[in-house]
PDB file of C-alpha atoms in Angstrom:
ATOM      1  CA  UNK A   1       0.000   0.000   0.000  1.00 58.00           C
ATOM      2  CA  UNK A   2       1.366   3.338  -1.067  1.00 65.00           C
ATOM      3  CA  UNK A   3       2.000   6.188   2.328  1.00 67.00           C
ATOM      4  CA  UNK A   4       0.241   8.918   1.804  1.00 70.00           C
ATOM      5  CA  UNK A   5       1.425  11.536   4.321  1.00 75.00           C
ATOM      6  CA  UNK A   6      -0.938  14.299   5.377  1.00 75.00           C
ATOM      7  CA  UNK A   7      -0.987  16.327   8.282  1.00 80.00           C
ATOM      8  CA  UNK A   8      -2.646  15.387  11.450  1.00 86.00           C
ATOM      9  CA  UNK A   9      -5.199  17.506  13.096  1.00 89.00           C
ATOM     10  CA  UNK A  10      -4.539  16.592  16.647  1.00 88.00           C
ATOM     11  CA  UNK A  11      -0.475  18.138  15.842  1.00 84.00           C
ATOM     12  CA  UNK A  12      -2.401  21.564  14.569  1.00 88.00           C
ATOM     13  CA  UNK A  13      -4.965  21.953  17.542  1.00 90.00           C
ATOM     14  CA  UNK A  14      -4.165  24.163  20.298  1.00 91.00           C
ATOM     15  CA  UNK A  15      -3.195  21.311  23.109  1.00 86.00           C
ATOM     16  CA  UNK A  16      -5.993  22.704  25.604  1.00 89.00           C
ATOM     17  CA  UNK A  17      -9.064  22.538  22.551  1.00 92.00           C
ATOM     18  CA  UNK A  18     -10.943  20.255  23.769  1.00 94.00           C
ATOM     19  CA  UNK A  19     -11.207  18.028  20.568  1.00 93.00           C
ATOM     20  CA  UNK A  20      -7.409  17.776  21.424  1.00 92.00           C
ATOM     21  CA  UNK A  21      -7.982  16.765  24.641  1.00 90.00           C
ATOM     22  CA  UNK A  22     -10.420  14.315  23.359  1.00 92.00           C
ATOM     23  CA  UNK A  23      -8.309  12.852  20.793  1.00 91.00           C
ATOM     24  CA  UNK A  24      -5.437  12.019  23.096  1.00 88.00           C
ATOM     25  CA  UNK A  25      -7.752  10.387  25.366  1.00 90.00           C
ATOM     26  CA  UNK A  26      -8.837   8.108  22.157  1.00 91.00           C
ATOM     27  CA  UNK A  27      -5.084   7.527  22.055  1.00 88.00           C
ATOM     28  CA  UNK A  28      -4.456   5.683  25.073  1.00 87.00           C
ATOM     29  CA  UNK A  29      -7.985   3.861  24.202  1.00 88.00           C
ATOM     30  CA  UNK A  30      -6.045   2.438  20.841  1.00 86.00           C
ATOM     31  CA  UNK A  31      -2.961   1.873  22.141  1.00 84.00           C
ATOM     32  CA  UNK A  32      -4.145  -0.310  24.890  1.00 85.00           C
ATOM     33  CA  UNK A  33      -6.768  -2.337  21.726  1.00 84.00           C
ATOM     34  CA  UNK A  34      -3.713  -2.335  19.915  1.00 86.00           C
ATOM     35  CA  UNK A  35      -1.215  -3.521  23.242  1.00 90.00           C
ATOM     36  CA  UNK A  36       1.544  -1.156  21.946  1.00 92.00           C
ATOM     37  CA  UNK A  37       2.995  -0.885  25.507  1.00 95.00           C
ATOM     38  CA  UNK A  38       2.964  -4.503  26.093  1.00 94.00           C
ATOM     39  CA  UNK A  39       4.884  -5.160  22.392  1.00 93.00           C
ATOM     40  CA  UNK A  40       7.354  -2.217  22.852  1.00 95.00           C
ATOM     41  CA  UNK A  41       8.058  -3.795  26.894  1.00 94.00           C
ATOM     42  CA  UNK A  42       8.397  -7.675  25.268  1.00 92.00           C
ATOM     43  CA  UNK A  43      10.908  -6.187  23.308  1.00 91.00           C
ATOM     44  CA  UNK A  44      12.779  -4.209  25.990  1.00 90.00           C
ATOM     45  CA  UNK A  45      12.475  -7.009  28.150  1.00 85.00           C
ATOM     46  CA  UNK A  46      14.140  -9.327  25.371  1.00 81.00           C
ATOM     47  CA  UNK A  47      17.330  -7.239  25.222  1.00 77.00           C
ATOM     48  CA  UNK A  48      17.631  -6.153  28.941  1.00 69.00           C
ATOM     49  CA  UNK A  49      17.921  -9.831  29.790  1.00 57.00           C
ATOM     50  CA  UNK A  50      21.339  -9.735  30.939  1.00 55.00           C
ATOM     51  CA  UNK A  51      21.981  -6.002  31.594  1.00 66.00           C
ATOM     52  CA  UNK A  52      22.019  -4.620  34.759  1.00 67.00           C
ATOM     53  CA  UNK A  53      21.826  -1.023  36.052  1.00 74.00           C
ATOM     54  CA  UNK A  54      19.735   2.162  35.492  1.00 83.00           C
ATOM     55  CA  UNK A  55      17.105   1.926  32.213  1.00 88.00           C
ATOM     56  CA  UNK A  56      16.922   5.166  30.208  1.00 93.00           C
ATOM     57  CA  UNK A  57      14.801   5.381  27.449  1.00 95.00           C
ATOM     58  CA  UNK A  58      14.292   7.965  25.315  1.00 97.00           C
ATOM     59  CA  UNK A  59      10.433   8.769  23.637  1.00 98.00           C
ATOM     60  CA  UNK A  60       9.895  10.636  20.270  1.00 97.00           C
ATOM     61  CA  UNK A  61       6.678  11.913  19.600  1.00 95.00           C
ATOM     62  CA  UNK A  62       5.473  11.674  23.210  1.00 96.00           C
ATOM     63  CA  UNK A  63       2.942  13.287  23.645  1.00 93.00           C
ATOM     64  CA  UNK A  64       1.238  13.306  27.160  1.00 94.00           C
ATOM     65  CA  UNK A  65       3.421  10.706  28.335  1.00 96.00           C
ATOM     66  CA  UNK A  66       1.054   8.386  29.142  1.00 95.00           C
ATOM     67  CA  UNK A  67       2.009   5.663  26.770  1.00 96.00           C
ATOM     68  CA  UNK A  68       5.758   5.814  28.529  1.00 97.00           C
ATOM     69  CA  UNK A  69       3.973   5.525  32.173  1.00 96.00           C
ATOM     70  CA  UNK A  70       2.057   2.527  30.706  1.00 95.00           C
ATOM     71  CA  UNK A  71       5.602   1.208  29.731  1.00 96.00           C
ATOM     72  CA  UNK A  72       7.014   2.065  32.681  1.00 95.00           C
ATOM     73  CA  UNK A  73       4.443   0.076  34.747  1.00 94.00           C
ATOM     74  CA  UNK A  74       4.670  -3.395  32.846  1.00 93.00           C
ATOM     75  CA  UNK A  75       8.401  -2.950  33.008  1.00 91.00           C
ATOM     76  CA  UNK A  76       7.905  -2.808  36.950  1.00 83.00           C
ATOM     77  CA  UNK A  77      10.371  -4.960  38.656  1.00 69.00           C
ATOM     78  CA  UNK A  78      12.587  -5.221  41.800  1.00 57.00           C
ATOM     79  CA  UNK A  79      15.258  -3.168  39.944  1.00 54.00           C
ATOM     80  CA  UNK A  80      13.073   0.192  39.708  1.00 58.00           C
ATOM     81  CA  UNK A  81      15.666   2.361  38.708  1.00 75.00           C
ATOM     82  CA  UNK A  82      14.803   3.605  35.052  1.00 90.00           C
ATOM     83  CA  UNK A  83      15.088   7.415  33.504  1.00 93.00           C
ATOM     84  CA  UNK A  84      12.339   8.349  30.692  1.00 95.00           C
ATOM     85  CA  UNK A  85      13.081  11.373  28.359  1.00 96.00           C
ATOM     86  CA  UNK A  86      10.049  12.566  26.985  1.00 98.00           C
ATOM     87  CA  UNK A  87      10.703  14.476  23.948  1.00 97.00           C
ATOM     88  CA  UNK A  88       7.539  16.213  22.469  1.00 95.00           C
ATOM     89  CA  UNK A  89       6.990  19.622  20.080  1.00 92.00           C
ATOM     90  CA  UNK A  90       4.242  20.350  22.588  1.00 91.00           C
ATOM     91  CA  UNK A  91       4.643  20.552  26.268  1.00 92.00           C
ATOM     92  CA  UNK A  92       1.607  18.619  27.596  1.00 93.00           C
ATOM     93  CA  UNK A  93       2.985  16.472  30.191  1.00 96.00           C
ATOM     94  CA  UNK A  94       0.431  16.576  33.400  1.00 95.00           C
ATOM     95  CA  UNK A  95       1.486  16.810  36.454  1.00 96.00           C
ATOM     96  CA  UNK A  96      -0.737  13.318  37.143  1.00 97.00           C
ATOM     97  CA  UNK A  97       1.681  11.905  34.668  1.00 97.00           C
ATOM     98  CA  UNK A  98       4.727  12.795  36.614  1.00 97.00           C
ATOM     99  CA  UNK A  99       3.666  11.574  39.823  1.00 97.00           C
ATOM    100  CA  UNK A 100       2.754   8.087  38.113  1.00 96.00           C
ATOM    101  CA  UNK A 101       6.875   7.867  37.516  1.00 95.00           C
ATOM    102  CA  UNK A 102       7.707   9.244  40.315  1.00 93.00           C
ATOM    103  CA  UNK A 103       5.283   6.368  42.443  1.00 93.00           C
ATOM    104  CA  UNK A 104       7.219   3.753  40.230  1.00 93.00           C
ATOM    105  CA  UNK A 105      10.542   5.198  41.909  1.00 91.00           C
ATOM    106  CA  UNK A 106      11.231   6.646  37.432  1.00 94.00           C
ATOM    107  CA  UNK A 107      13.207   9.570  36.957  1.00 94.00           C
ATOM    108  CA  UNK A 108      11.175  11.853  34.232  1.00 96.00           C
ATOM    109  CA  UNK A 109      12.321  14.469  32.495  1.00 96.00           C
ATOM    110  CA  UNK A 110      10.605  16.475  29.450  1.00 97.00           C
ATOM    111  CA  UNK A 111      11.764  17.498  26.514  1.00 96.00           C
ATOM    112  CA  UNK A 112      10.087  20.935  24.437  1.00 95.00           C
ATOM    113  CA  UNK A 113      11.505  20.558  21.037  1.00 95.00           C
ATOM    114  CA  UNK A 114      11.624  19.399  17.130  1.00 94.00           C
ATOM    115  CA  UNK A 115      12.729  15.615  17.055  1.00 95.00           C
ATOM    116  CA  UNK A 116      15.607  17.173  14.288  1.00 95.00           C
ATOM    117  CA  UNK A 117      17.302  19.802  15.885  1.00 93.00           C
ATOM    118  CA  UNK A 118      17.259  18.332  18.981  1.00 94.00           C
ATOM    119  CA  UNK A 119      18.608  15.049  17.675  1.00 93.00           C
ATOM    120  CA  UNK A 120      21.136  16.944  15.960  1.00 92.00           C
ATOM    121  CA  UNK A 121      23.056  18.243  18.875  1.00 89.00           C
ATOM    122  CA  UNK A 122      26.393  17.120  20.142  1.00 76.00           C
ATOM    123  CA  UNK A 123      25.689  17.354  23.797  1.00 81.00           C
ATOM    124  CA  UNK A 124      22.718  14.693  23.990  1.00 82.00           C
ATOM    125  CA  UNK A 125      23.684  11.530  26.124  1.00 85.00           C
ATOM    126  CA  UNK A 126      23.773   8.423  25.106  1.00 89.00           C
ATOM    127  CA  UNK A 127      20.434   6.081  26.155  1.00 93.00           C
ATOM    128  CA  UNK A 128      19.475   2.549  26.671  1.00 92.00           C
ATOM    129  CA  UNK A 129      16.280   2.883  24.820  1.00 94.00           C
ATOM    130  CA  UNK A 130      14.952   4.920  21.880  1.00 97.00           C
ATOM    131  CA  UNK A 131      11.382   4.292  21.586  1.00 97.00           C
ATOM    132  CA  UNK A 132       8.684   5.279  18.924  1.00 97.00           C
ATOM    133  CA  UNK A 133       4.896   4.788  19.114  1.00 95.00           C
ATOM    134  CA  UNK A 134       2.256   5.928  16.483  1.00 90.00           C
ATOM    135  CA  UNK A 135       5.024   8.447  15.173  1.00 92.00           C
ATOM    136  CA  UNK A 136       7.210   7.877  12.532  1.00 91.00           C
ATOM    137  CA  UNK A 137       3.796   7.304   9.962  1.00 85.00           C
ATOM    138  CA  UNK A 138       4.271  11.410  10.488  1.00 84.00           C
ATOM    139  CA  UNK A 139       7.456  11.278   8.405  1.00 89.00           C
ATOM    140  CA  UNK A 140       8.126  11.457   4.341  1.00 89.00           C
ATOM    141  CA  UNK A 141      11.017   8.918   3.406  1.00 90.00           C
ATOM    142  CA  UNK A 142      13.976  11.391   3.275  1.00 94.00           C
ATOM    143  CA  UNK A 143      13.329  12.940   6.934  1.00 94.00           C
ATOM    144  CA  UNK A 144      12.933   8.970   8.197  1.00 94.00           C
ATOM    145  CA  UNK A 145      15.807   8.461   6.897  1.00 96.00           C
ATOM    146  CA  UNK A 146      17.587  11.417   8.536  1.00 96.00           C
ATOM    147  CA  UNK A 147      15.670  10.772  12.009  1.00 96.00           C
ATOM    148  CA  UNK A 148      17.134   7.167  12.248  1.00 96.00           C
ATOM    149  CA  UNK A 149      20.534   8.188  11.064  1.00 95.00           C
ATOM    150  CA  UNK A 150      20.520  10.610  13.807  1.00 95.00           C
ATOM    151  CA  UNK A 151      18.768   7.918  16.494  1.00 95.00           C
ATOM    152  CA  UNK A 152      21.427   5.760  15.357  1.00 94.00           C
ATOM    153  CA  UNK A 153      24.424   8.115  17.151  1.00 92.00           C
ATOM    154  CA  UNK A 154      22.172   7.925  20.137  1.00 93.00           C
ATOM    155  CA  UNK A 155      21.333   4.509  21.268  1.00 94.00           C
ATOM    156  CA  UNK A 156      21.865   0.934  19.938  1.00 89.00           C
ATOM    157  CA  UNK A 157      18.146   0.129  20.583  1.00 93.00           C
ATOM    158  CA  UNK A 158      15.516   1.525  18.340  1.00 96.00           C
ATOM    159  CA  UNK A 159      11.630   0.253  18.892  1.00 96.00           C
ATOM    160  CA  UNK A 160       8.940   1.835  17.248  1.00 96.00           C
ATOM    161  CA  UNK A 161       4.984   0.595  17.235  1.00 92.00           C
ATOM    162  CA  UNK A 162       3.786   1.774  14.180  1.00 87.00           C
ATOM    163  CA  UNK A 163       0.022   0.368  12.563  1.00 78.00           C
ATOM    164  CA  UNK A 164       0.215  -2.028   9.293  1.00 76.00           C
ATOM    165  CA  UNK A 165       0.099  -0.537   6.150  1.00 75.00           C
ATOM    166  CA  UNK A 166      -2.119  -2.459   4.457  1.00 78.00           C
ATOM    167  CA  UNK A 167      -6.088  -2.347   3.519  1.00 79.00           C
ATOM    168  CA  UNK A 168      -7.534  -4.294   6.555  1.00 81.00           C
ATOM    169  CA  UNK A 169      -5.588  -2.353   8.720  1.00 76.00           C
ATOM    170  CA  UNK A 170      -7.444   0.791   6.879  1.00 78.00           C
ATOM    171  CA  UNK A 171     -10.504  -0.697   6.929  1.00 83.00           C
ATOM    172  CA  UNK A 172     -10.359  -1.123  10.638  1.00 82.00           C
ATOM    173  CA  UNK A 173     -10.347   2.722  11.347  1.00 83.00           C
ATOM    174  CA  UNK A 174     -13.591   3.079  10.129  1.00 86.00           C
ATOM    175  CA  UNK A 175     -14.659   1.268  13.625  1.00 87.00           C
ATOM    176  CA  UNK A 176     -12.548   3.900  15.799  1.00 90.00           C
ATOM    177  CA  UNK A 177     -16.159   5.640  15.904  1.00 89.00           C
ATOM    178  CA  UNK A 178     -17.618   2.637  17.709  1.00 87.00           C
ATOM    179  CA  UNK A 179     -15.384   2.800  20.661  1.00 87.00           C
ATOM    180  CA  UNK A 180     -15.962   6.374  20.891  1.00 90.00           C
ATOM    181  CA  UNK A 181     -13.296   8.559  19.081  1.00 92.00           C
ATOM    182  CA  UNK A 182     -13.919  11.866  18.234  1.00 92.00           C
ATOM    183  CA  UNK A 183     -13.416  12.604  14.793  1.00 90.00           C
ATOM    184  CA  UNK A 184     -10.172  14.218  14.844  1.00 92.00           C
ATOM    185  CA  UNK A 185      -8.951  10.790  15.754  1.00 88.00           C
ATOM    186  CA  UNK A 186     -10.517   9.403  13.083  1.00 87.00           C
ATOM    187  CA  UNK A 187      -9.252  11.830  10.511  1.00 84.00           C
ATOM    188  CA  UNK A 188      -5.696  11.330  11.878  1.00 84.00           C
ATOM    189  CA  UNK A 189      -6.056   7.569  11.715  1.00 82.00           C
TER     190      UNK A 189
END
């Protein structure tokens, strides 16, 4: 199936307009159908096997920074000492949010700024984890490109949860309106 790449409403509404509000409600309602945090945490999970020491992961695109908390809480364990960056163009982070990490004994820290430039500087530490979700659809080939090549100086551990391109997977947004999403969810899906 060819992309088509269009822009999404929810990154063009206001963050307090209430159809944004809305929408990133619908968000966590299709990530948990779709078990994004459960996939991204197998994964982690998988490599961290054998490694010891503080987690720090790293989120693009992340929004709220709910999905990360949902992480955060499967990837509960005896060793609770984890970092999460949470790199967004909007700063929406609640203070809710916050207090979820810091109850899991997580470091947070937020991030205001384009994934590019601040990808692009020199100073950024290195991190266990770089993870994606429902982000990189956003992205024509030439800036993926660039956005991994610059991911690539940062971590050795890339995950991103991204939908199937394909017609079923198309043809199953047209039931986002039966679990209630608003229709700038809809649009965006």
């Amino acid at each position: 199936m060819e992309r088509c790449i269009e822009p999404e409403w929810l990154d063009e509404l206001p963050p307090e307009e209430p159809r944004a509000v809305q929408s990133r409600r619908d968000l966590k309602r299709i990530n948990a159908w779709m078990g994004n945090a459960q996939i991204v945490a197998r994964e982690i999970k998988f490599v961290r096997l054998h490694q010891h020491g503080m987690l720090r992961i790293l989120e693009l695109g992340a929004g709220d920074g709910t999905f990360m908390l949902r992480l955060a809480r499967i990837l509960q364990g005896p060793q609770a000492c984890a970092e999460a960056s949470l790199l967004d163009q909007q700063s929406i982070v609640s203070h809710e949010t916050r207090r979820g990490f810091m109850e899991l004994g997580w470091t947070v820290k937020t991030i205001h700024a384009d994934v590019f430039d601040w990808l692009s500087q020199s100073s950024i530490d290195w991190v266990d984890v770089i993870v994606v979700n429902l982000f990189l659809h956003h992205f024509h080939v030439q800036d993926l490109k660039l956005l991994l090549h610059r991911a690539a100086h940062r971590t050795n551990l890339f995950i991103a949860c991204e939908p199937r391109r394909s017609g079923l997977a198309l043809a199953a947004t047209r039931f986002l309106r039966l679990i209630g999403c608003n229709e700038v969810s809809r649009h965006d899906a």
